[in-house]
């Protein structure tokens, strides 16, 4: 089945450690996104990538890093510089239509990160 | 800058009641897209509908209907004859022509009680 997978579902980290969240899609989508969701709040964009080997900062990129070496993969690293990393992280992807990205985004099941 | 407001933080209804979730948006673009997503307790967002700014026709899909009014910058979502399985957080989102990012509202927690 086509879809987006994120692993792990739950992740615990000690303060000061970097951690990488996985996101893989087999939908052949060009664009991929990372969002952060805090309790009772909407989603905020961290990073997005429209094509392999290229990505742009979203609204809250500080303390995060990404890579896009393969079309199907867009891992997110939460670094020790992120002051409040405990949150729910959602990965999404969408089709690119001639450079315009108005198609709906499909979301993965999310990773819940807790810093101990 | 674009903004999406969902003024209703929480709504609680009894099964079979109709319920409307409000969404008001702000944008300077003349061409844009509006979306509704459902987030059940499992956490994954489920796409419900996409509507472009030039199409103001209301849409109905089963028990779901959407009312887009450009004059009031609103894109409201109605569930008819609600069911317990409709309990979830519902997000309205805006996408402008200037970029690929979605701007989300803060969501409305809908609880349908049996």
Coordinates of N, CA, C and O in Angstrom, one line a residue, chain A residues 9 33 35 37 40-43 45 48 50 57-59 88 90 101-105 107-109, chain B residues 33 35 37 39 42-45 47 50 89 91 95-102 104-107:
Chain A
X9 N 7.3 5.6 16.7 CA 6.0 6.2 17.0 C 6.2 7.1 18.3 O 5.6 8.2 18.5
X33 N 7.3 17.6 3.9 CA 7.2 18.6 4.9 C 7.4 18.0 6.3 O 7.0 16.9 6.5
X35 N 6.2 19.1 10.2 CA 5.4 20.0 11.1 C 5.6 19.6 12.6 O 5.8 18.4 12.9
X37 N 3.5 19.9 16.3 CA 2.2 20.1 16.9 C 2.4 20.1 18.4 O 2.8 19.1 19.0
X40 N -3.0 21.2 22.0 CA -4.1 22.2 21.9 C -3.7 23.3 20.8 O -4.4 24.3 20.8
X41 N -2.7 23.0 20.0 CA -2.4 24.0 19.0 C -2.4 23.4 17.6 O -2.4 22.1 17.4
X42 N -2.3 24.3 16.7 CA -2.3 23.8 15.3 C -0.9 23.4 14.9 O 0.0 23.3 15.7
X43 N -0.7 23.1 13.6 CA 0.6 22.6 13.1 C 1.4 23.8 12.7 O 1.0 24.7 12.0
X45 N 5.1 24.8 10.6 CA 6.0 24.2 9.6 C 7.4 24.4 10.1 O 7.8 25.5 10.4
X48 N 10.6 22.3 4.7 CA 10.0 21.6 3.6 C 10.9 21.5 2.4 O 11.9 22.3 2.3
X50 N 11.0 20.7 -1.8 CA 10.2 20.6 -3.1 C 10.9 19.6 -4.1 O 10.2 19.2 -5.0
X57 N 13.6 26.5 5.0 CA 13.2 26.7 6.3 C 11.7 27.1 6.4 O 11.2 27.9 5.5
X58 N 11.0 26.6 7.4 CA 9.6 27.0 7.6 C 9.6 28.1 8.7 O 10.6 28.8 8.8
X59 N 8.6 28.1 9.5 CA 8.4 29.1 10.4 C 9.2 28.9 11.7 O 9.4 29.9 12.5
X88 N 4.7 16.7 19.2 CA 4.3 15.7 18.3 C 4.7 16.1 16.9 O 4.4 17.3 16.5
X90 N 4.9 15.7 12.8 CA 4.2 15.1 11.6 C 4.9 15.4 10.3 O 5.3 16.5 10.1
X101 N 2.3 24.0 -5.8 CA 2.1 22.9 -4.8 C 0.8 23.2 -4.1 O 0.7 23.4 -3.0
X102 N -0.3 23.1 -4.9 CA -1.6 23.3 -4.4 C -2.4 22.1 -4.1 O -3.5 22.1 -3.6
X103 N -1.7 20.9 -4.3 CA -2.4 19.7 -4.0 C -2.4 19.4 -2.5 O -1.5 19.9 -1.8
X104 N -3.3 18.6 -2.1 CA -3.4 18.3 -0.7 C -2.2 17.5 -0.2 O -1.6 16.8 -1.0
X105 N -1.9 17.8 1.0 CA -0.7 17.1 1.7 C -1.3 15.8 2.4 O -2.3 15.9 3.0
X107 N -0.4 13.0 5.2 CA 0.3 12.9 6.5 C 0.7 11.5 6.9 O -0.1 10.6 6.7
X108 N 1.8 11.4 7.6 CA 2.2 10.2 8.3 C 1.5 10.1 9.6 O 0.8 11.0 10.0
X109 N 1.8 9.0 10.4 CA 1.1 8.8 11.7 C 1.7 9.6 12.8 O 1.2 9.7 13.9
Chain B
X33 N -6.0 28.3 -1.8 CA -6.7 27.1 -1.6 C -7.0 27.0 -0.1 O -6.2 27.4 0.8
X35 N -8.4 24.1 2.9 CA -8.5 22.7 3.2 C -9.1 22.5 4.6 O -9.1 23.3 5.5
X37 N -8.9 19.2 7.4 CA -8.3 18.0 7.8 C -8.9 17.5 9.1 O -9.3 18.3 10.0
X39 N -8.2 15.1 12.5 CA -7.2 14.4 13.3 C -7.8 13.5 14.4 O -8.2 14.0 15.4
X42 N -5.7 8.9 17.0 CA -4.4 8.2 16.6 C -3.4 9.2 16.2 O -2.2 8.9 16.2
X43 N -3.8 10.4 15.8 CA -2.8 11.5 15.5 C -2.6 11.8 14.1 O -2.2 12.9 13.7
X44 N -2.9 10.9 13.2 CA -2.6 11.1 11.8 C -3.7 12.1 11.2 O -4.8 11.9 11.4
X45 N -3.2 13.1 10.4 CA -4.2 14.0 9.8 C -4.8 13.3 8.5 O -4.1 12.8 7.7
X47 N -7.0 14.0 5.2 CA -7.5 15.0 4.3 C -9.0 14.9 4.0 O -9.5 13.8 3.8
X50 N -10.5 20.0 -0.4 CA -9.7 21.2 -0.9 C -10.6 22.0 -1.8 O -11.4 21.5 -2.5
X89 N -10.1 16.1 16.3 CA -9.8 17.5 16.1 C -9.8 17.8 14.6 O -9.3 17.1 13.8
X91 N -9.0 20.6 11.6 CA -8.2 21.7 11.2 C -8.6 22.3 9.9 O -8.8 21.5 8.9
X95 N -3.6 27.7 1.8 CA -2.4 27.7 1.0 C -2.5 28.8 0.0 O -3.4 28.8 -0.8
X96 N -1.5 29.6 0.0 CA -1.5 30.7 -0.9 C -0.6 30.4 -2.2 O 0.2 29.5 -2.2
X97 N -0.8 31.2 -3.2 CA 0.0 31.0 -4.4 C 1.4 31.2 -4.2 O 2.3 30.8 -5.0
X98 N 1.8 32.0 -3.2 CA 3.1 32.5 -3.1 C 4.1 31.4 -2.5 O 5.2 31.6 -2.5
X99 N 3.5 30.3 -2.1 CA 4.4 29.3 -1.6 C 3.6 28.0 -1.4 O 2.4 27.9 -1.5
X100 N 4.4 27.0 -1.0 CA 3.7 25.7 -0.8 C 3.3 25.4 0.6 O 2.7 24.4 0.9
X101 N 3.5 26.3 1.5 CA 3.2 26.0 2.9 C 1.7 26.1 3.2 O 1.0 26.9 2.6
X102 N 1.3 25.3 4.1 CA -0.1 25.4 4.6 C 0.0 26.1 5.9 O 0.8 25.9 6.8
X104 N -2.2 26.6 9.2 CA -3.3 25.9 9.9 C -3.9 26.8 11.0 O -3.2 27.6 11.6
X105 N -5.2 26.6 11.2 CA -5.8 27.1 12.3 C -5.4 26.3 13.5 O -4.7 25.3 13.4
X106 N -5.9 26.7 14.7 CA -5.5 26.0 15.9 C -6.4 24.7 16.2 O -6.1 24.0 17.1
X107 N -7.4 24.5 15.4 CA -8.2 23.3 15.5 C -9.3 23.4 16.4 O -9.4 24.2 17.3

